[in-house]
């Protein structure tokens, strides 16, 4: 079974899924303290990551079974799941495979072009920041994509994390001390990341239409990593989906705009 951390012993669990893909979940922190009243965060270490590094890596589609095992271990009929970035793929996979077991979804800055036919508007969002040396250097790294695997997992971890951190300035709305410190938290596992991505069934949109639980999509208004327009479109895949867009915010809203993020998510949780 997956190892998981928890912020406290009591309260309705919110299962928080890290992105990366395959990034150690310590970068999530406590998600700005969302749901502090009556809730607790349960933060699994996904396969091949952190204290679950002994488990064989698997795709996000396959790891939905791990969340079902976690649900049973927590003794809950249904789960509230909050996923960030690539972690939203796992949240969506679980909802598609176990729709009756979902109490609510919070999808935080989800990659979305794999789900909706809406092109990314990331280049438009980043345009005002071009000319900043840190941004221009990060854009050059981003354009080249992550380094190709060599077959040496330890070496691949070093080069992938160097790329990830070098490209980080464009994933935040600004590149100040807070953002720079956060970008250093949580290593990515190259091996687990390679295993994470998977083909999804062609009927996935129809499956998501069967998810009757409420869904909140949190978008950053200037999120270069995933864009804005496709993220805003994702809520329409769910019968009870809605979007909140946080201004002056990139890919990490609980770090960049914690008050606005917590206000939006806490209001959603209070409505459940």
Tab-separated table of C-alpha atoms in Angstrom:
chain	number	residue	atom	x	y	z
A	1	UNK	CA	0.000	0.000	0.000
A	2	UNK	CA	1.084	3.587	-0.600
A	3	UNK	CA	2.741	5.421	2.258
A	4	UNK	CA	0.891	8.606	3.141
A	5	UNK	CA	1.420	11.642	5.333
A	6	UNK	CA	-1.398	13.372	7.162
A	7	UNK	CA	-1.650	16.864	8.611
A	8	UNK	CA	-3.638	15.697	11.646
A	9	UNK	CA	-5.426	12.632	12.965
A	10	UNK	CA	-8.999	13.902	12.961
A	11	UNK	CA	-11.232	15.316	10.261
A	12	UNK	CA	-12.637	14.300	6.902
A	13	UNK	CA	-9.688	13.373	4.670
A	14	UNK	CA	-8.788	15.314	1.566
A	15	UNK	CA	-6.481	13.103	-0.478
A	16	UNK	CA	-3.887	15.441	-2.029
A	17	UNK	CA	-2.060	14.158	-5.120
A	18	UNK	CA	1.282	15.587	-6.185
A	19	UNK	CA	2.233	16.434	-9.745
A	20	UNK	CA	5.604	16.600	-11.455
A	21	UNK	CA	4.941	14.052	-12.742
A	22	UNK	CA	6.452	11.899	-9.988
A	23	UNK	CA	7.523	14.763	-7.721
A	24	UNK	CA	7.960	14.160	-3.998
A	25	UNK	CA	4.777	15.530	-2.385
A	26	UNK	CA	6.630	17.665	0.166
A	27	UNK	CA	6.313	20.567	-2.289
A	28	UNK	CA	2.564	20.609	-1.591
A	29	UNK	CA	3.159	21.667	2.010
A	30	UNK	CA	-0.261	21.952	3.640
A	31	UNK	CA	-1.815	23.550	0.528
A	32	UNK	CA	-2.150	26.879	2.337
A	33	UNK	CA	-4.147	25.207	5.110
A	34	UNK	CA	-7.233	24.413	3.029
A	35	UNK	CA	-10.054	22.795	4.915
A	36	UNK	CA	-8.425	23.328	8.303
A	37	UNK	CA	-11.825	23.282	10.009
A	38	UNK	CA	-13.202	19.756	9.928
A	39	UNK	CA	-10.804	18.351	7.321
A	40	UNK	CA	-7.297	16.923	7.174
A	41	UNK	CA	-4.913	16.369	4.311
A	42	UNK	CA	-3.896	12.825	3.453
A	43	UNK	CA	-0.897	13.050	1.127
A	44	UNK	CA	0.148	9.784	-0.507
A	45	UNK	CA	3.617	9.157	-1.814
A	46	UNK	CA	2.813	7.743	-5.244
A	47	UNK	CA	4.517	4.669	-6.656
A	48	UNK	CA	8.268	5.030	-6.985
A	49	UNK	CA	8.352	8.267	-4.973
A	50	UNK	CA	9.541	9.073	-1.460
A	51	UNK	CA	8.497	6.472	1.090
A	52	UNK	CA	6.671	4.519	-1.620
A	53	UNK	CA	9.855	4.232	-3.675
A	54	UNK	CA	9.887	0.476	-3.080
A	55	UNK	CA	6.668	0.056	-5.063
A	56	UNK	CA	6.974	-0.561	-8.784
A	57	UNK	CA	6.182	2.612	-10.754
A	58	UNK	CA	2.957	2.534	-12.757
A	59	UNK	CA	0.853	4.750	-14.981
A	60	UNK	CA	-1.636	7.207	-13.572
A	61	UNK	CA	-4.436	5.065	-15.006
A	62	UNK	CA	-3.161	1.988	-13.162
A	63	UNK	CA	-2.545	3.900	-9.931
A	64	UNK	CA	-6.267	4.568	-9.567
A	65	UNK	CA	-6.390	1.125	-7.940
A	66	UNK	CA	-3.968	2.405	-5.275
A	67	UNK	CA	-6.376	5.215	-4.416
A	68	UNK	CA	-9.200	2.718	-4.091
A	69	UNK	CA	-7.049	0.711	-1.688
A	70	UNK	CA	-6.349	3.922	0.236
A	71	UNK	CA	-10.071	4.701	0.407
A	72	UNK	CA	-10.735	1.321	1.966
A	73	UNK	CA	-7.874	1.788	4.440
A	74	UNK	CA	-9.282	5.176	5.461
A	75	UNK	CA	-12.718	3.615	5.951
A	76	UNK	CA	-14.516	6.125	3.748
A	77	UNK	CA	-17.445	5.511	1.414
A	78	UNK	CA	-16.241	8.290	-0.873
A	79	UNK	CA	-13.132	10.426	-1.220
A	80	UNK	CA	-12.511	14.128	-1.578
A	81	UNK	CA	-9.509	14.317	-3.897
A	82	UNK	CA	-7.360	17.374	-4.603
A	83	UNK	CA	-4.795	16.924	-7.355
A	84	UNK	CA	-2.158	19.338	-8.586
A	85	UNK	CA	-0.847	19.447	-12.155
A	86	UNK	CA	0.012	15.893	-13.281
A	87	UNK	CA	-1.656	14.669	-10.091
A	88	UNK	CA	-4.965	15.727	-11.626
A	89	UNK	CA	-4.498	12.955	-14.198
A	90	UNK	CA	-4.637	10.427	-11.390
A	91	UNK	CA	-7.603	12.183	-9.786
A	92	UNK	CA	-9.444	12.070	-13.115
A	93	UNK	CA	-8.470	8.435	-13.690
A	94	UNK	CA	-9.906	7.518	-10.301
A	95	UNK	CA	-13.108	9.444	-10.970
A	96	UNK	CA	-13.507	7.746	-14.349
A	97	UNK	CA	-12.987	4.264	-12.922
A	98	UNK	CA	-14.741	4.691	-9.565
A	99	UNK	CA	-17.274	7.511	-10.090
A	100	UNK	CA	-19.492	6.347	-7.236
A	101	UNK	CA	-16.556	6.653	-4.830
A	102	UNK	CA	-15.878	10.348	-5.443
A	103	UNK	CA	-17.285	12.901	-3.008
A	104	UNK	CA	-15.613	15.888	-4.699
A	105	UNK	CA	-12.659	16.800	-6.886
A	106	UNK	CA	-10.394	19.836	-6.689
A	107	UNK	CA	-8.262	20.017	-9.840
A	108	UNK	CA	-5.464	22.532	-9.306
A	109	UNK	CA	-3.890	23.933	-12.491
A	110	UNK	CA	-4.487	20.721	-14.457
A	111	UNK	CA	-2.780	19.976	-17.783
A	112	UNK	CA	-5.819	19.926	-20.025
A	113	UNK	CA	-5.027	19.703	-23.733
A	114	UNK	CA	-5.167	15.899	-23.438
A	115	UNK	CA	-8.807	16.262	-22.353
A	116	UNK	CA	-10.264	19.172	-24.308
A	117	UNK	CA	-9.710	20.377	-27.895
A	118	UNK	CA	-8.595	23.831	-26.743
A	119	UNK	CA	-5.040	24.898	-27.642
A	120	UNK	CA	-2.759	26.307	-24.994
A	121	UNK	CA	-2.506	30.087	-24.791
A	122	UNK	CA	0.727	29.895	-22.789
A	123	UNK	CA	2.787	31.930	-25.261
A	124	UNK	CA	0.356	34.825	-24.960
A	125	UNK	CA	0.440	34.636	-21.175
A	126	UNK	CA	4.237	34.749	-20.966
A	127	UNK	CA	4.732	37.509	-23.554
A	128	UNK	CA	4.832	40.416	-21.044
A	129	UNK	CA	7.725	38.742	-19.188
A	130	UNK	CA	9.980	38.152	-22.178
A	131	UNK	CA	13.228	40.078	-21.911
A	132	UNK	CA	13.783	39.075	-18.290
A	133	UNK	CA	16.979	36.971	-18.425
A	134	UNK	CA	15.688	34.377	-15.948
A	135	UNK	CA	12.491	33.992	-17.938
A	136	UNK	CA	14.244	33.841	-21.301
A	137	UNK	CA	16.675	31.190	-20.059
A	138	UNK	CA	13.797	29.161	-18.639
A	139	UNK	CA	11.846	29.445	-21.880
A	140	UNK	CA	14.817	28.091	-23.812
A	141	UNK	CA	14.975	25.077	-21.493
A	142	UNK	CA	11.221	24.597	-21.687
A	143	UNK	CA	11.275	24.660	-25.475
A	144	UNK	CA	13.901	21.925	-25.550
A	145	UNK	CA	11.877	19.678	-23.281
A	146	UNK	CA	13.163	17.453	-20.494
A	147	UNK	CA	16.372	15.506	-21.104
A	148	UNK	CA	16.112	12.116	-22.767
A	149	UNK	CA	16.593	9.115	-20.472
A	150	UNK	CA	19.948	7.358	-20.550
A	151	UNK	CA	19.050	4.154	-18.722
A	152	UNK	CA	20.987	5.227	-15.632
A	153	UNK	CA	18.234	6.128	-13.167
A	154	UNK	CA	20.492	8.023	-10.755
A	155	UNK	CA	22.014	10.128	-13.530
A	156	UNK	CA	18.600	10.696	-15.076
A	157	UNK	CA	17.293	11.972	-11.734
A	158	UNK	CA	20.089	14.549	-11.596
A	159	UNK	CA	19.577	15.849	-15.123
A	160	UNK	CA	15.767	15.840	-14.924
A	161	UNK	CA	15.724	17.786	-11.663
A	162	UNK	CA	18.282	20.255	-13.011
A	163	UNK	CA	16.043	20.825	-16.032
A	164	UNK	CA	12.941	21.095	-13.864
A	165	UNK	CA	14.506	23.768	-11.649
A	166	UNK	CA	16.099	25.614	-14.522
A	167	UNK	CA	12.713	25.923	-16.211
A	168	UNK	CA	10.914	26.875	-12.993
A	169	UNK	CA	10.881	30.693	-13.413
A	170	UNK	CA	8.187	30.496	-16.103
A	171	UNK	CA	5.910	28.333	-13.967
A	172	UNK	CA	5.319	31.112	-11.436
A	173	UNK	CA	3.761	34.500	-12.108
A	174	UNK	CA	6.845	36.157	-10.613
A	175	UNK	CA	10.290	34.894	-9.638
A	176	UNK	CA	10.855	36.226	-6.143
A	177	UNK	CA	12.427	34.743	-3.036
A	178	UNK	CA	9.319	32.777	-2.056
A	179	UNK	CA	9.007	31.204	-5.482
A	180	UNK	CA	12.718	30.440	-5.750
A	181	UNK	CA	12.676	28.663	-2.388
A	182	UNK	CA	9.592	26.645	-3.287
A	183	UNK	CA	11.071	25.515	-6.601
A	184	UNK	CA	13.828	23.693	-4.697
A	185	UNK	CA	11.397	21.552	-2.691
A	186	UNK	CA	10.542	18.053	-3.854
A	187	UNK	CA	12.655	16.030	-6.266
A	188	UNK	CA	11.215	14.276	-9.306
A	189	UNK	CA	11.878	10.579	-9.939
A	190	UNK	CA	12.823	10.074	-13.586
A	191	UNK	CA	11.916	6.384	-13.514
A	192	UNK	CA	8.507	6.970	-11.933
A	193	UNK	CA	7.818	9.862	-14.309
A	194	UNK	CA	8.490	7.674	-17.348
A	195	UNK	CA	5.994	5.096	-16.097
A	196	UNK	CA	3.334	7.639	-15.153
A	197	UNK	CA	1.939	8.651	-18.505
A	198	UNK	CA	-0.502	6.350	-20.281
A	199	UNK	CA	-3.026	6.153	-23.058
A	200	UNK	CA	-6.565	6.704	-21.832
A	201	UNK	CA	-9.706	5.002	-23.125
A	202	UNK	CA	-11.442	6.746	-26.026
A	203	UNK	CA	-14.658	6.953	-24.015
A	204	UNK	CA	-13.031	8.997	-21.231
A	205	UNK	CA	-15.224	12.111	-21.807
A	206	UNK	CA	-18.325	9.937	-21.527
A	207	UNK	CA	-17.004	8.402	-18.333
A	208	UNK	CA	-16.415	11.850	-16.848
A	209	UNK	CA	-19.973	12.829	-17.712
A	210	UNK	CA	-21.011	10.090	-15.278
A	211	UNK	CA	-19.117	11.745	-12.405
A	212	UNK	CA	-21.916	13.463	-10.518
A	213	UNK	CA	-19.766	14.745	-7.651
A	214	UNK	CA	-18.988	18.480	-7.531
A	215	UNK	CA	-15.736	19.486	-9.213
A	216	UNK	CA	-13.723	22.674	-8.709
A	217	UNK	CA	-11.045	23.554	-11.260
A	218	UNK	CA	-8.498	26.100	-10.030
A	219	UNK	CA	-6.731	28.026	-12.800
A	220	UNK	CA	-3.846	30.471	-12.594
A	221	UNK	CA	-4.513	33.489	-14.787
A	222	UNK	CA	-0.915	33.549	-16.079
A	223	UNK	CA	0.021	29.874	-15.812
A	224	UNK	CA	2.585	29.274	-18.558
A	225	UNK	CA	2.970	25.597	-17.637
A	226	UNK	CA	-0.537	24.601	-18.740
A	227	UNK	CA	-2.121	27.753	-20.119
A	228	UNK	CA	-5.438	29.256	-19.087
A	229	UNK	CA	-8.032	28.619	-21.812
A	230	UNK	CA	-7.776	24.808	-21.811
A	231	UNK	CA	-7.852	24.683	-18.008
A	232	UNK	CA	-11.017	26.763	-17.903
A	233	UNK	CA	-12.625	24.372	-20.399
A	234	UNK	CA	-12.083	21.253	-18.283
A	235	UNK	CA	-14.903	22.001	-15.855
A	236	UNK	CA	-17.355	21.531	-18.721
A	237	UNK	CA	-16.518	17.822	-18.855
A	238	UNK	CA	-18.262	17.310	-15.512
A	239	UNK	CA	-21.998	17.775	-14.865
A	240	UNK	CA	-21.266	19.775	-11.709
A	241	UNK	CA	-17.938	21.347	-12.614
A	242	UNK	CA	-16.957	24.972	-12.169
A	243	UNK	CA	-13.803	27.033	-12.474
A	244	UNK	CA	-12.200	29.695	-10.347
A	245	UNK	CA	-9.395	31.716	-11.929
A	246	UNK	CA	-6.899	33.292	-9.558
A	247	UNK	CA	-5.433	36.554	-10.893
A	248	UNK	CA	-1.698	37.234	-11.103
A	249	UNK	CA	-1.018	33.553	-10.469
A	250	UNK	CA	0.956	30.838	-12.191
A	251	UNK	CA	1.098	27.082	-11.646
A	252	UNK	CA	1.300	27.022	-7.823
A	253	UNK	CA	-1.614	29.047	-6.438
A	254	UNK	CA	-1.223	27.942	-2.803
A	255	UNK	CA	2.320	29.379	-2.892
A	256	UNK	CA	1.745	32.437	-5.072
A	257	UNK	CA	-1.718	33.569	-3.931
A	258	UNK	CA	-2.406	31.570	-0.757
A	259	UNK	CA	-5.245	33.734	0.564
A	260	UNK	CA	-7.192	33.700	-2.703
A	261	UNK	CA	-6.538	29.998	-3.149
A	262	UNK	CA	-7.686	29.072	0.329
A	263	UNK	CA	-10.762	31.287	0.108
A	264	UNK	CA	-11.844	29.626	-3.140
A	265	UNK	CA	-11.218	26.056	-2.007
A	266	UNK	CA	-12.643	26.507	1.485
A	267	UNK	CA	-15.855	27.941	0.027
A	268	UNK	CA	-16.111	24.906	-2.235
A	269	UNK	CA	-15.511	22.491	0.653
A	270	UNK	CA	-18.093	24.287	2.785
A	271	UNK	CA	-20.680	23.708	0.060
A	272	UNK	CA	-20.296	19.919	0.116
